[in-house]
PDB file of C-alpha atoms in Angstrom:
ATOM      1  CA  MET A   1    -154.198 -48.474 237.924  1.00  0.00           C
ATOM      2  CA  ASN A   2    -151.670 -50.212 240.138  1.00  0.00           C
ATOM      3  CA  PRO A   3    -149.080 -48.733 242.473  1.00  0.00           C
ATOM      4  CA  LYS A   4    -145.806 -48.012 240.710  1.00  0.00           C
ATOM      5  CA  ILE A   5    -142.348 -46.601 241.184  1.00  0.00           C
ATOM      6  CA  ILE A   6    -141.346 -43.643 239.049  1.00  0.00           C
ATOM      7  CA  GLU A   7    -137.568 -43.782 238.835  1.00  0.00           C
ATOM      8  CA  GLY A   8    -135.383 -40.706 238.862  1.00  0.00           C
ATOM      9  CA  GLY A   9    -131.699 -40.166 239.374  1.00  0.00           C
ATOM     10  CA  ASN A  10    -128.943 -38.025 240.788  1.00  0.00           C
ATOM     11  CA  PHE A  11    -126.267 -35.907 239.150  1.00  0.00           C
ATOM     12  CA  SER A  12    -123.191 -34.825 241.080  1.00  0.00           C
ATOM     13  CA  ASP A  13    -120.227 -32.643 240.232  1.00  0.00           C
ATOM     14  CA  TYR A  14    -117.982 -30.182 242.056  1.00  0.00           C
ATOM     15  CA  ARG A  15    -120.981 -27.891 242.718  1.00  0.00           C
ATOM     16  CA  GLY A  16    -123.014 -30.530 244.548  1.00  0.00           C
ATOM     17  CA  THR A  17    -125.858 -32.891 243.714  1.00  0.00           C
ATOM     18  CA  ILE A  18    -129.158 -32.571 241.891  1.00  0.00           C
ATOM     19  CA  SER A  19    -131.828 -35.224 242.487  1.00  0.00           C
ATOM     20  CA  TYR A  20    -134.621 -35.515 239.947  1.00  0.00           C
ATOM     21  CA  VAL A  21    -137.631 -37.542 238.827  1.00  0.00           C
ATOM     22  CA  ASN A  22    -138.177 -36.197 235.325  1.00  0.00           C
ATOM     23  CA  ASP A  23    -140.914 -38.697 234.446  1.00  0.00           C
ATOM     24  CA  PHE A  24    -143.205 -37.498 237.259  1.00  0.00           C
ATOM     25  CA  SER A  25    -145.998 -35.190 236.098  1.00  0.00           C
ATOM     26  CA  PHE A  26    -147.483 -32.530 238.356  1.00  0.00           C
ATOM     27  CA  LYS A  27    -150.555 -32.306 236.078  1.00  0.00           C
ATOM     28  CA  ASP A  28    -153.085 -33.609 238.645  1.00  0.00           C
ATOM     29  CA  ILE A  29    -151.328 -32.504 241.855  1.00  0.00           C
ATOM     30  CA  GLU A  30    -153.469 -30.241 244.054  1.00  0.00           C
ATOM     31  CA  ARG A  31    -151.320 -29.952 247.185  1.00  0.00           C
ATOM     32  CA  PHE A  32    -148.368 -31.371 249.058  1.00  0.00           C
ATOM     33  CA  TYR A  33    -147.256 -31.892 252.635  1.00  0.00           C
ATOM     34  CA  ILE A  34    -144.218 -33.268 254.471  1.00  0.00           C
ATOM     35  CA  ILE A  35    -144.442 -36.181 256.916  1.00  0.00           C
ATOM     36  CA  SER A  36    -142.040 -36.513 259.862  1.00  0.00           C
ATOM     37  CA  ASN A  37    -143.016 -39.319 262.228  1.00  0.00           C
ATOM     38  CA  SER A  38    -141.956 -39.122 265.857  1.00  0.00           C
ATOM     39  CA  ASP A  39    -139.355 -41.521 267.229  1.00  0.00           C
ATOM     40  CA  GLU A  40    -141.951 -42.781 269.724  1.00  0.00           C
ATOM     41  CA  ASN A  41    -144.493 -43.536 266.970  1.00  0.00           C
ATOM     42  CA  PRO A  42    -142.569 -44.387 263.807  1.00  0.00           C
ATOM     43  CA  ILE A  43    -145.622 -45.864 262.023  1.00  0.00           C
ATOM     44  CA  ARG A  44    -148.473 -43.676 260.777  1.00  0.00           C
ATOM     45  CA  ALA A  45    -151.230 -46.162 259.850  1.00  0.00           C
ATOM     46  CA  TRP A  46    -153.829 -46.863 258.229  1.00  0.00           C
ATOM     47  CA  GLN A  47    -155.390 -44.187 256.062  1.00  0.00           C
ATOM     48  CA  GLY A  48    -157.447 -45.081 253.018  1.00  0.00           C
ATOM     49  CA  HIS A  49    -158.238 -42.911 250.033  1.00  0.00           C
ATOM     50  CA  LYS A  50    -161.299 -43.537 247.881  1.00  0.00           C
ATOM     51  CA  LEU A  51    -160.553 -40.634 245.514  1.00  0.00           C
ATOM     52  CA  ASP A  52    -157.062 -39.315 246.231  1.00  0.00           C
ATOM     53  CA  ALA A  53    -153.895 -40.708 244.654  1.00  0.00           C
ATOM     54  CA  LYS A  54    -150.719 -40.286 246.707  1.00  0.00           C
ATOM     55  CA  ASN A  55    -147.169 -39.789 245.461  1.00  0.00           C
ATOM     56  CA  PHE A  56    -144.362 -40.152 247.995  1.00  0.00           C
ATOM     57  CA  TYR A  57    -140.772 -38.873 247.720  1.00  0.00           C
ATOM     58  CA  CYS A  58    -138.205 -39.285 250.521  1.00  0.00           C
ATOM     59  CA  ILE A  59    -136.276 -36.084 251.203  1.00  0.00           C
ATOM     60  CA  SER A  60    -134.418 -37.229 254.333  1.00  0.00           C
ATOM     61  CA  GLY A  61    -133.651 -40.592 255.920  1.00  0.00           C
ATOM     62  CA  SER A  62    -135.696 -43.613 254.861  1.00  0.00           C
ATOM     63  CA  PHE A  63    -139.218 -45.034 255.015  1.00  0.00           C
ATOM     64  CA  LYS A  64    -141.221 -48.147 254.376  1.00  0.00           C
ATOM     65  CA  ILE A  65    -144.430 -47.357 252.517  1.00  0.00           C
ATOM     66  CA  HIS A  66    -146.992 -50.096 253.154  1.00  0.00           C
ATOM     67  CA  PHE A  67    -150.177 -50.236 251.094  1.00  0.00           C
ATOM     68  CA  ILE A  68    -153.282 -52.377 250.650  1.00  0.00           C
ATOM     69  CA  LYS A  69    -155.941 -52.442 247.910  1.00  0.00           C
ATOM     70  CA  ILE A  70    -159.221 -52.028 249.789  1.00  0.00           C
ATOM     71  CA  ASP A  71    -161.907 -54.596 248.960  1.00  0.00           C
ATOM     72  CA  ASN A  72    -164.743 -53.095 251.027  1.00  0.00           C
ATOM     73  CA  TRP A  73    -164.506 -49.601 252.530  1.00  0.00           C
ATOM     74  CA  ASP A  74    -166.948 -50.302 255.390  1.00  0.00           C
ATOM     75  CA  ASN A  75    -165.594 -53.708 256.373  1.00  0.00           C
ATOM     76  CA  PRO A  76    -162.334 -54.573 254.597  1.00  0.00           C
ATOM     77  CA  SER A  77    -160.919 -58.062 254.872  1.00  0.00           C
ATOM     78  CA  LYS A  78    -158.214 -58.465 257.494  1.00  0.00           C
ATOM     79  CA  ASP A  79    -156.468 -60.898 255.129  1.00  0.00           C
ATOM     80  CA  LEU A  80    -155.596 -58.352 252.431  1.00  0.00           C
ATOM     81  CA  LEU A  81    -152.054 -58.493 251.070  1.00  0.00           C
ATOM     82  CA  ILE A  82    -149.782 -55.794 252.483  1.00  0.00           C
ATOM     83  CA  GLU A  83    -147.255 -54.615 249.904  1.00  0.00           C
ATOM     84  CA  THR A  84    -144.195 -52.608 250.936  1.00  0.00           C
ATOM     85  CA  ILE A  85    -141.739 -50.359 249.120  1.00  0.00           C
ATOM     86  CA  ILE A  86    -138.652 -48.845 250.783  1.00  0.00           C
ATOM     87  CA  VAL A  87    -137.624 -45.308 249.841  1.00  0.00           C
ATOM     88  CA  THR A  88    -134.460 -43.482 250.895  1.00  0.00           C
ATOM     89  CA  ALA A  89    -133.114 -39.980 250.503  1.00  0.00           C
ATOM     90  CA  THR A  90    -130.126 -41.357 248.570  1.00  0.00           C
ATOM     91  CA  GLU A  91    -132.409 -42.749 245.869  1.00  0.00           C
ATOM     92  CA  SER A  92    -134.494 -40.553 243.664  1.00  0.00           C
ATOM     93  CA  LYS A  93    -137.851 -42.170 243.061  1.00  0.00           C
ATOM     94  CA  ILE A  94    -141.515 -41.467 243.612  1.00  0.00           C
ATOM     95  CA  VAL A  95    -143.928 -44.139 244.807  1.00  0.00           C
ATOM     96  CA  HIS A  96    -147.363 -43.642 243.239  1.00  0.00           C
ATOM     97  CA  ILE A  97    -150.297 -45.141 245.174  1.00  0.00           C
ATOM     98  CA  PRO A  98    -153.554 -44.769 243.194  1.00  0.00           C
ATOM     99  CA  LYS A  99    -156.976 -44.114 244.675  1.00  0.00           C
ATOM    100  CA  GLY A 100    -158.618 -47.138 246.262  1.00  0.00           C
ATOM    101  CA  TYR A 101    -155.754 -47.998 248.596  1.00  0.00           C
ATOM    102  CA  ALA A 102    -154.930 -47.586 252.285  1.00  0.00           C
ATOM    103  CA  ASN A 103    -151.366 -46.813 253.290  1.00  0.00           C
ATOM    104  CA  ALA A 104    -149.118 -46.823 256.317  1.00  0.00           C
ATOM    105  CA  ILE A 105    -145.916 -44.793 256.492  1.00  0.00           C
ATOM    106  CA  GLU A 106    -143.075 -46.176 258.624  1.00  0.00           C
ATOM    107  CA  SER A 107    -139.975 -44.083 259.253  1.00  0.00           C
ATOM    108  CA  LEU A 108    -136.790 -46.137 259.560  1.00  0.00           C
ATOM    109  CA  GLU A 109    -134.420 -43.449 260.875  1.00  0.00           C
ATOM    110  CA  THR A 110    -134.623 -40.482 263.219  1.00  0.00           C
ATOM    111  CA  GLY A 111    -135.206 -37.259 261.283  1.00  0.00           C
ATOM    112  CA  SER A 112    -136.690 -38.932 258.220  1.00  0.00           C
ATOM    113  CA  LYS A 113    -138.947 -36.750 256.048  1.00  0.00           C
ATOM    114  CA  LEU A 114    -141.310 -37.783 253.282  1.00  0.00           C
ATOM    115  CA  ILE A 115    -143.086 -35.416 250.914  1.00  0.00           C
ATOM    116  CA  SER A 116    -146.575 -36.413 249.761  1.00  0.00           C
ATOM    117  CA  PHE A 117    -148.107 -34.987 246.590  1.00  0.00           C
ATOM    118  CA  SER A 118    -151.910 -35.370 246.588  1.00  0.00           C
ATOM    119  CA  THR A 119    -154.400 -35.233 243.744  1.00  0.00           C
ATOM    120  CA  LEU A 120    -157.394 -34.149 245.812  1.00  0.00           C
ATOM    121  CA  PRO A 121    -157.968 -30.552 246.974  1.00  0.00           C
ATOM    122  CA  LEU A 122    -158.109 -29.999 250.729  1.00  0.00           C
ATOM    123  CA  THR A 123    -161.802 -29.047 250.492  1.00  0.00           C
ATOM    124  CA  ALA A 124    -162.671 -32.615 249.404  1.00  0.00           C
ATOM    125  CA  VAL A 125    -160.535 -34.532 251.912  1.00  0.00           C
ATOM    126  CA  SER A 126    -163.358 -35.120 254.418  1.00  0.00           C
ATOM    127  CA  ASP A 127    -165.266 -37.095 251.739  1.00  0.00           C
ATOM    128  CA  ASP A 128    -162.196 -39.175 250.933  1.00  0.00           C
ATOM    129  CA  ASP A 129    -160.267 -40.225 254.046  1.00  0.00           C
ATOM    130  CA  VAL A 130    -161.116 -43.527 255.672  1.00  0.00           C
ATOM    131  CA  ARG A 131    -159.164 -44.266 258.843  1.00  0.00           C
ATOM    132  CA  TYR A 132    -158.596 -47.718 260.245  1.00  0.00           C
ATOM    133  CA  ALA A 133    -157.104 -48.745 263.584  1.00  0.00           C
ATOM    134  CA  PRO A 134    -153.281 -48.806 263.510  1.00  0.00           C
ATOM    135  CA  ASP A 135    -153.360 -52.567 264.174  1.00  0.00           C
ATOM    136  CA  TYR A 136    -156.195 -53.401 261.717  1.00  0.00           C
ATOM    137  CA  TRP A 137    -153.575 -55.018 259.459  1.00  0.00           C
ATOM    138  CA  LYS A 138    -150.420 -56.314 261.112  1.00  0.00           C
ATOM    139  CA  ILE A 139    -147.249 -54.974 259.519  1.00  0.00           C
ATOM    140  CA  ASN A 140    -144.527 -57.630 259.581  1.00  0.00           C
ATOM    141  CA  GLU A 141    -141.444 -56.267 261.244  1.00  0.00           C
TER     142      GLU A 141
END
């Protein structure tokens, strides 16, 4: 499976706005958490997932979600292609990153918040996470 964007939408009337992503299924979701990067360290990088698929939804501000398909978990190539998707709170979409990828989350505004829906239970995370140095792959700015 490849990374994909699951499009949603917004509905507004005199009562306010509802944001939705009706085509997203919670069937395999085990847990969620909210990411808020500090202004001093706006990039949270690089975390790989052998088993866990990630689904990101921006609830405030904006982010760049960078991701790489890992070729070798013990010694990945430094020449892997970095792909990037921008998400904002004004859009309603979920970015699905399947297992087998490493990602880096870059906040673009102060106060940005990103919710992550994970498919792996917390008890199995230690067998899944592979951390790489923040500068292992250079994010083009």
